[in-house]
XYZ file of C-alpha atoms in Angstrom:
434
model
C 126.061 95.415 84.136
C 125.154 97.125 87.443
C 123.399 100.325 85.444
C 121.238 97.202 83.520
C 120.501 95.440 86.735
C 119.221 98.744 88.203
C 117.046 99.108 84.474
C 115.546 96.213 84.803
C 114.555 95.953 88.262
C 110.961 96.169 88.194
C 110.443 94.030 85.660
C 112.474 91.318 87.073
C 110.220 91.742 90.633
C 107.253 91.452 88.756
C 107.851 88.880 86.899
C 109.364 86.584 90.028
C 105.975 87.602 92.061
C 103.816 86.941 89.253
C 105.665 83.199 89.294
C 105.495 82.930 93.202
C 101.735 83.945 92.968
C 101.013 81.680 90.838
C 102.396 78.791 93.423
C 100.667 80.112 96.333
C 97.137 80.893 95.297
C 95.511 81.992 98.323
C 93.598 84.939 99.092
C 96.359 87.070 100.926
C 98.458 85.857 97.594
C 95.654 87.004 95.481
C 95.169 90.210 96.613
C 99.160 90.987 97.379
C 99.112 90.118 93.193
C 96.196 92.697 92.336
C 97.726 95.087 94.509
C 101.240 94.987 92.559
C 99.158 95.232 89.497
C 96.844 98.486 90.626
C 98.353 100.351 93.912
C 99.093 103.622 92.483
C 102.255 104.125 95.744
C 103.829 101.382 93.832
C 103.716 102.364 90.417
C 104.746 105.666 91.385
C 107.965 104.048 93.402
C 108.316 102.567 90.184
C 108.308 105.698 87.923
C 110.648 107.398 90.322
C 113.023 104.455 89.792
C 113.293 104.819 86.330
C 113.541 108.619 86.934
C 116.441 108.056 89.096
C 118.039 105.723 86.400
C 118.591 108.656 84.043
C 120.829 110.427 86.417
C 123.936 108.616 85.864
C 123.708 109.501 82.251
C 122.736 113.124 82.514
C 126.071 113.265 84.938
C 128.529 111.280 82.448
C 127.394 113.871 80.108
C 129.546 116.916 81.491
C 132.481 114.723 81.046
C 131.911 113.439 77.338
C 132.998 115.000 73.905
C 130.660 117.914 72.500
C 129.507 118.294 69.007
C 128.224 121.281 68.407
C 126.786 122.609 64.547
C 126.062 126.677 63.561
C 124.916 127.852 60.941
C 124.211 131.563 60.048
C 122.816 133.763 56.549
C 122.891 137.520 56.846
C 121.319 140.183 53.787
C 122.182 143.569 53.737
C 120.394 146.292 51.981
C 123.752 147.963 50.970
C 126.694 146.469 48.870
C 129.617 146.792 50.930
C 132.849 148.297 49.309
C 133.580 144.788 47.729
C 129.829 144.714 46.307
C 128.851 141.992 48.894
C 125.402 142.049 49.568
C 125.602 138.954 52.513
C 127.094 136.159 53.360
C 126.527 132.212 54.712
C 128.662 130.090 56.773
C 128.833 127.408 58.713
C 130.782 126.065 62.302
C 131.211 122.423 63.361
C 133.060 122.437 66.710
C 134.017 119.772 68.833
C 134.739 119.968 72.853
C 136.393 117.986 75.460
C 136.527 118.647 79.152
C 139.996 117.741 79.837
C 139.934 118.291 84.078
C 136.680 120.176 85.511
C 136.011 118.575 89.027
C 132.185 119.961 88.923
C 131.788 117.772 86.568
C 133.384 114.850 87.624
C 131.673 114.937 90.763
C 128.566 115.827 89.842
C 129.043 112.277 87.926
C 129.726 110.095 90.852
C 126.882 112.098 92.843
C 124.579 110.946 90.032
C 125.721 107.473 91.068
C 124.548 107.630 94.301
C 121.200 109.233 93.362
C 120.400 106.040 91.211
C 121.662 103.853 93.646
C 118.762 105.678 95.975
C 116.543 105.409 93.346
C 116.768 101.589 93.378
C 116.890 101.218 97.052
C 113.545 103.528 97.473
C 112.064 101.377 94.887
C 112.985 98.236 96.853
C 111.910 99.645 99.620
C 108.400 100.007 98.247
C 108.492 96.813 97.334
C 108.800 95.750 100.924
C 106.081 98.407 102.360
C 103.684 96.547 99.753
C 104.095 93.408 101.220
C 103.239 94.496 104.528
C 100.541 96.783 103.902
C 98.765 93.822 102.148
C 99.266 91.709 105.140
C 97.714 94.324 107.879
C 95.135 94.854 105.321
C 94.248 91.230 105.099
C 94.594 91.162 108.817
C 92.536 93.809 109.872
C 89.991 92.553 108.171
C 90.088 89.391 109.990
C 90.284 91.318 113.250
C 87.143 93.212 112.394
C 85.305 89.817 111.212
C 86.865 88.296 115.111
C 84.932 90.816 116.449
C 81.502 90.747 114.571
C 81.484 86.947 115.029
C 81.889 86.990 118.898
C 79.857 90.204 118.798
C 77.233 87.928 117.432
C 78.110 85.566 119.127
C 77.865 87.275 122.476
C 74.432 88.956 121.297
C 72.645 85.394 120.567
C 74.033 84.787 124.337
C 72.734 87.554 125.742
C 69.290 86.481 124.146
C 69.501 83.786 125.722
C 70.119 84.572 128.973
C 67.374 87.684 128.687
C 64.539 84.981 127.400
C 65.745 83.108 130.816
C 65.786 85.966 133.240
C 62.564 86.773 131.773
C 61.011 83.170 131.955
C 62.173 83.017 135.702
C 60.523 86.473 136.566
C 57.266 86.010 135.471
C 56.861 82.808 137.724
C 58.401 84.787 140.266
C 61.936 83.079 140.752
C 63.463 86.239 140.378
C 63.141 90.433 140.881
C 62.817 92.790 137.682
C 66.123 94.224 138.278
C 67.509 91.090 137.045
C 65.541 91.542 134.207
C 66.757 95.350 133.716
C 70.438 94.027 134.049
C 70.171 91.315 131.707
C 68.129 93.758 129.258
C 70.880 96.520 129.154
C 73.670 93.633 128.999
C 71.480 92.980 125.559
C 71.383 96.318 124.601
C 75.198 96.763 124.413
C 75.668 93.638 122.959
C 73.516 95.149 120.260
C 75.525 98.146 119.859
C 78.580 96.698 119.775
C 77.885 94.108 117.107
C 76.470 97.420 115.022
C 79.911 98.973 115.292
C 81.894 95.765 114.273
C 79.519 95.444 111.322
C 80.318 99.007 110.678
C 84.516 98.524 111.350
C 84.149 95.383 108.841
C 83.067 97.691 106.029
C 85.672 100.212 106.511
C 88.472 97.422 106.505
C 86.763 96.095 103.363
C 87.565 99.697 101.884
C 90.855 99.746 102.597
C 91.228 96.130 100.586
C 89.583 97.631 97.487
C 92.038 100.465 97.563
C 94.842 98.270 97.933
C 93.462 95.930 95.297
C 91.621 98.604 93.001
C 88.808 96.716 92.987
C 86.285 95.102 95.426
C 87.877 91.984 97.281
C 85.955 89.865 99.331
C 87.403 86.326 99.153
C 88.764 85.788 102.274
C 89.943 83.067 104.536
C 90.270 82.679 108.477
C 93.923 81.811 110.023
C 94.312 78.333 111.416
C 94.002 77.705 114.953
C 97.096 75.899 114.567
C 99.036 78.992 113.001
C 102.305 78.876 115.395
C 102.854 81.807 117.169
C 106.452 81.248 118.538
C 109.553 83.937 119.245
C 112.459 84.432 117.100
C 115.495 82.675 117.755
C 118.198 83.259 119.439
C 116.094 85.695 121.559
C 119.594 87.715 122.027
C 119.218 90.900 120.385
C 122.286 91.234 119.145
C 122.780 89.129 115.822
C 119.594 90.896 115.101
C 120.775 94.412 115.717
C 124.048 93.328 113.050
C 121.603 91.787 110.788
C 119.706 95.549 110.661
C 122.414 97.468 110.542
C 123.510 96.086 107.577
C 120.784 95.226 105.932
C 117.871 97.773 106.704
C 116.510 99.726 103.703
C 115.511 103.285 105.779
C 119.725 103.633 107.254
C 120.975 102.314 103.748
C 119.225 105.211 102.368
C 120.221 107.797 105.244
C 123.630 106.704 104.594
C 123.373 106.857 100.450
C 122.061 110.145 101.141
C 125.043 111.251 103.607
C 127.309 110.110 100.622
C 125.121 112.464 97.967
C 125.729 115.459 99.893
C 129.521 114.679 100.405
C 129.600 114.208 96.584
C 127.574 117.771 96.262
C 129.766 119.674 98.491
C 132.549 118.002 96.489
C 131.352 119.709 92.925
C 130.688 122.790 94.458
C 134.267 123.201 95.638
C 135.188 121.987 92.481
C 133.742 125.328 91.004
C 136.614 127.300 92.480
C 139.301 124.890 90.352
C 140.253 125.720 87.303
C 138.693 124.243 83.927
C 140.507 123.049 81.258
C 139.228 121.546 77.598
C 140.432 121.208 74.158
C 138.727 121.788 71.052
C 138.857 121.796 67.655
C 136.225 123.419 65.535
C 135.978 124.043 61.135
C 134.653 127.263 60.051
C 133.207 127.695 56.637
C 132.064 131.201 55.324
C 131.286 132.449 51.696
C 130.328 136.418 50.951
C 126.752 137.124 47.911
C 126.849 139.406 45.369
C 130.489 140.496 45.692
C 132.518 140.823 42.596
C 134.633 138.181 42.774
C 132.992 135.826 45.792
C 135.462 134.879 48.664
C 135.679 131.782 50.921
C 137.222 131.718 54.195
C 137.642 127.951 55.005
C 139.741 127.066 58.318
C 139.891 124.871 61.197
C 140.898 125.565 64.812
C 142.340 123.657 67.626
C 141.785 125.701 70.447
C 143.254 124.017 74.657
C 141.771 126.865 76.740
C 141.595 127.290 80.343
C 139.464 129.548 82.847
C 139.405 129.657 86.445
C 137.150 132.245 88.970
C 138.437 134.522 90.811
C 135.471 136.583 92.448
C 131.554 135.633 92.295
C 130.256 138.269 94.375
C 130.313 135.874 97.225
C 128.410 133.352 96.016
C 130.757 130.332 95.838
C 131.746 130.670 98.994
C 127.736 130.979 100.106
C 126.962 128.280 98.147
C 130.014 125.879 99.544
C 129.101 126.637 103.149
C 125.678 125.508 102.393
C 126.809 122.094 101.078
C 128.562 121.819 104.153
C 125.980 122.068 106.706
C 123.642 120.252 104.871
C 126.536 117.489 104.446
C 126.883 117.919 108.517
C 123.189 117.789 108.528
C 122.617 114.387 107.077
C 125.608 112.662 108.987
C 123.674 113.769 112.337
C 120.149 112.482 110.302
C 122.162 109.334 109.524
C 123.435 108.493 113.416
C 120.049 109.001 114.122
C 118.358 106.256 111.931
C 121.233 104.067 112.625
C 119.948 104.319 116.716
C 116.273 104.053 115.456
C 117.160 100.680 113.763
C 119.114 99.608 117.062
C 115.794 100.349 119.232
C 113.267 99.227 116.785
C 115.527 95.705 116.951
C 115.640 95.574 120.034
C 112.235 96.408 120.812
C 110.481 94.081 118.291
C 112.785 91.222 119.650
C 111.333 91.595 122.946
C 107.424 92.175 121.721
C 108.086 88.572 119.981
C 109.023 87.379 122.896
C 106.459 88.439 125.056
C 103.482 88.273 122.415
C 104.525 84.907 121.847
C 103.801 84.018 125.635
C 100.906 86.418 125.848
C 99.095 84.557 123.206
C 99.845 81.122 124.795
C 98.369 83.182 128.196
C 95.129 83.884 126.621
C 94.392 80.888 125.390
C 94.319 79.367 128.790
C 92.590 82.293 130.067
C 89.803 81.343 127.404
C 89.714 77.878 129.152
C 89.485 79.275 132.091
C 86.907 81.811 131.680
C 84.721 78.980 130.448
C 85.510 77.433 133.221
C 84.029 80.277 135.138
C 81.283 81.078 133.430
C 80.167 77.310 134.438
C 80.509 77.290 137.953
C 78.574 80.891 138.067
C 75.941 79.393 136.226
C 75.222 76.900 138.656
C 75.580 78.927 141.395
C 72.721 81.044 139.792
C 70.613 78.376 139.033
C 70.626 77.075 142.661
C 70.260 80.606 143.881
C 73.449 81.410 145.191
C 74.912 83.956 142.557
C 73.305 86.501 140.835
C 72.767 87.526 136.736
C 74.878 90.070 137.280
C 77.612 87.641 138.263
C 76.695 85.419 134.958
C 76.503 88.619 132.859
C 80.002 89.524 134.071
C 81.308 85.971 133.815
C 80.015 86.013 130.154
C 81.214 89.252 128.908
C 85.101 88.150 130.471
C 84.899 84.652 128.304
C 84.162 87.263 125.368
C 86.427 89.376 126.207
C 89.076 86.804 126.447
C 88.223 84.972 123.310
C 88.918 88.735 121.468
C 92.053 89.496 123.295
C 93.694 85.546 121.797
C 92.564 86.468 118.276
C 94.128 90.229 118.589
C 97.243 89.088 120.282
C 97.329 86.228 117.655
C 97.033 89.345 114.730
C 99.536 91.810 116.603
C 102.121 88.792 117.088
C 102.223 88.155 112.801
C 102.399 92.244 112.507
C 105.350 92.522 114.536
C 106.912 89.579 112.781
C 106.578 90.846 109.331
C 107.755 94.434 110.693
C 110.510 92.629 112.412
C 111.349 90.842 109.232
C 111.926 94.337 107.312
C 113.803 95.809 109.991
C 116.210 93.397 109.760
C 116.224 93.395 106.001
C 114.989 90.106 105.190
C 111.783 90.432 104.085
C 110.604 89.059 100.551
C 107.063 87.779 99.056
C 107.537 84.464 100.549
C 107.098 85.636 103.653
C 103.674 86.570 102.743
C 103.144 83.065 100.588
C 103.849 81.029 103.958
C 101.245 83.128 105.985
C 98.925 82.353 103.144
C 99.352 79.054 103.628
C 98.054 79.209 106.816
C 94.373 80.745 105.659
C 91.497 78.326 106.019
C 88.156 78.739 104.967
């Protein structure tokens, strides 16, 4: 039941996304569908799982029966002394390992190899999902930017139609003008390089996708960006350590190379099989033709005593690799414990920072309108306005970014933990507006 379970894995996800996709039909479901149907990393997880699926069998194998049919003609050009001229025969031989602990251990290594199959594979499955949502994400990032790089550029305008109004009655010197006209000039610049950002994020998409993919939708201003609960680390840091794909496969892997060090001891054990095998010959040509018809049953037993070294070479080996991967195991297992911990507190502060730079945005504005009228009764500057305006811009860029970088961390803090599934991604969608 396990062994089907493991077979029919990918199907089953595919056909529950399929289902889930067609319930949530938004653009980040649209494209996470197209990219489960086209991204070549998954299908090659996929064929990798089913790779890893034939282990088990190829292992079970050394410790079956063996059937095993010969068959042989021979002509000679001389009659032997009976007048034989060649003969034909047949073998049919049968084999069972009766205690070889290569074998056997080899077996329960293949185990674990298609138990890593399945859990790379599921692991996959996760890295789709959020490789779809930073895709989808980054392209809203880049379109943040181009609209308040536009945005700021038409205000710039603006304000460089004004200065220049204002100078040629007088009101106000050319190096107003000069500052307002450079302010412009990066403003222009900087909207080229968003436009040229947006395309490259559009790439990505279509390579995620395999095709072109431009229907998108904008996240709701009322998408709630809020910590994770409790904020204590701790039931987190149990939750991973359980649960998390990467240790599960460090420690699958520690157990493969305990299994492999295992069979390779076994080689210095004895072997023992029984067998039983029908032998059927008949001589040509002879003067009166003879038949040799008998059956064996044959229990025979061999054990090594010197390999030039090799064993013992090849058991040492096993060893430190085994030593190896318990070290490479303790090590993920602290990685999980500081990535926990870590994305625990970046929701927590993200969470406040985006709550921070929304009333810096109010703010700003606020700012930006009191330095106007001081320059329109004289006492402020267009430097000061220029300044004011590129901080409101600034600030309206940093909430959108902050608002992106808190749903990243989410959805990495989600497969950290272990929890992550499609409808994580189907209740972000739900959040897209056009």
């Amino acid at each position: 039941m396990k062994t089907l379970k493991r077979l029919l894995l990918p199907s089953l996800i595919s056909t529950t996304l399929a289902v889930s996709g067609m319930v949530s039909a938004g653009p980040l479901a649209d494209l996470y569908q197209l990219a489960l149907e086209n991204d070549p990393q998954l299908k090659r997880a996929e064929a990798e799982f089913m790779a890893g699926q034939e282990a088990p069998i190829q292992g079970r194998a050394g410790l079956l029966p063996r059937a095993e049919f010969r068959a042989n003609t021979s002509h000679n050009s001389e009659r032997a002394a009976n007048g034989a001229r060649g003969s034909t025969g047949y073998t049919v031989s049968l084999s069972q390992p009766v205690f070889n602990a290569n074998s056997y251990y080899n077996f329960k290594r293949s185990e674990l190899i298609a138990e890593n199959a399945a859990t790379t594979f599921e692991q996959a499955e996760q890295q789709i999902i959020i490789r779809s949502v930073e895709a989808y994400l980054e392209v809203l990032r880049s379109m943040s930017t181009l609209d308040n790089a536009l945005a700021q550029e038409r205000a710039l305008q603006r304000r460089l139609d004004q200065v220049n109004a204002q100078f040629e009655v007088g009101l106000i010197a050319i190096t107003d003008v000069q500052e307002a006209q450079a302010a412009y000039d990066l403003a222009v610049v900087q909207r080229i390089d968003a436009e040229g950002s947006l395309s490259n994020r559009y790439e990505a998409l279509e390579r995620l996708a395999g095709q072109p993919f431009n229907d998108l939708a904008y996240l709701s201003s009322d998408f709630p960006v809020v910590a994770v609960e409790p904020n204590d680390p701790q039931p987190w840091i149990s939750k991973a350590l359980q649960d998390n794909l990467n240790l599960r496969l460090a420690e699958t892997q520690t157990e493969i190379l305990r299994r492999n060090a295992q069979s390779i001891r076994g080689n210095r054990l004895p072997e023992v099989s029984v067998g039983i095998s029908h032998n059927n010959s008949r001589s040509h040509g002879a003067m009166n033709d003879s038949w040799q018809d008998n059956n064996t049953i044959q229990l025979s037993m061999s054990v090594p005593l010197f390999a030039g070294g090799g064993l013992s070479s090849q058991q040492r080996q096993a060893e430190h690799e085994q030593i190896a991967s318990v070290h490479q195991s303790e090590d993920t297992r602290r990685a999980v414990i500081e990535g926990t911990r870590s994305l625990v507190r970046t929701l927590q502060t993200s969470a406040q920072g985006v709550k921070a730079r929304q009333q810096s945005i109010l703010s700003r504005e606020t700012a930006l309108r009191a330095t106007e009228e001081g320059f329109n009764v004289g006492t402020r500057n267009v430097v000061d306005v220029l300044q004011a305006e590129q901080n409101l811009f600034e600030a309206r860029q940093a909430y959108e970014n902050a608002r992106i970088d808190h749903i990243n961390a989410l959805f990495q803090f989600k497969q950290t933990i272990g929890t992550l599934s499609p409808d994580d991604l189907f209740a972000l969608d739900e959040w897209l507006v056009d």
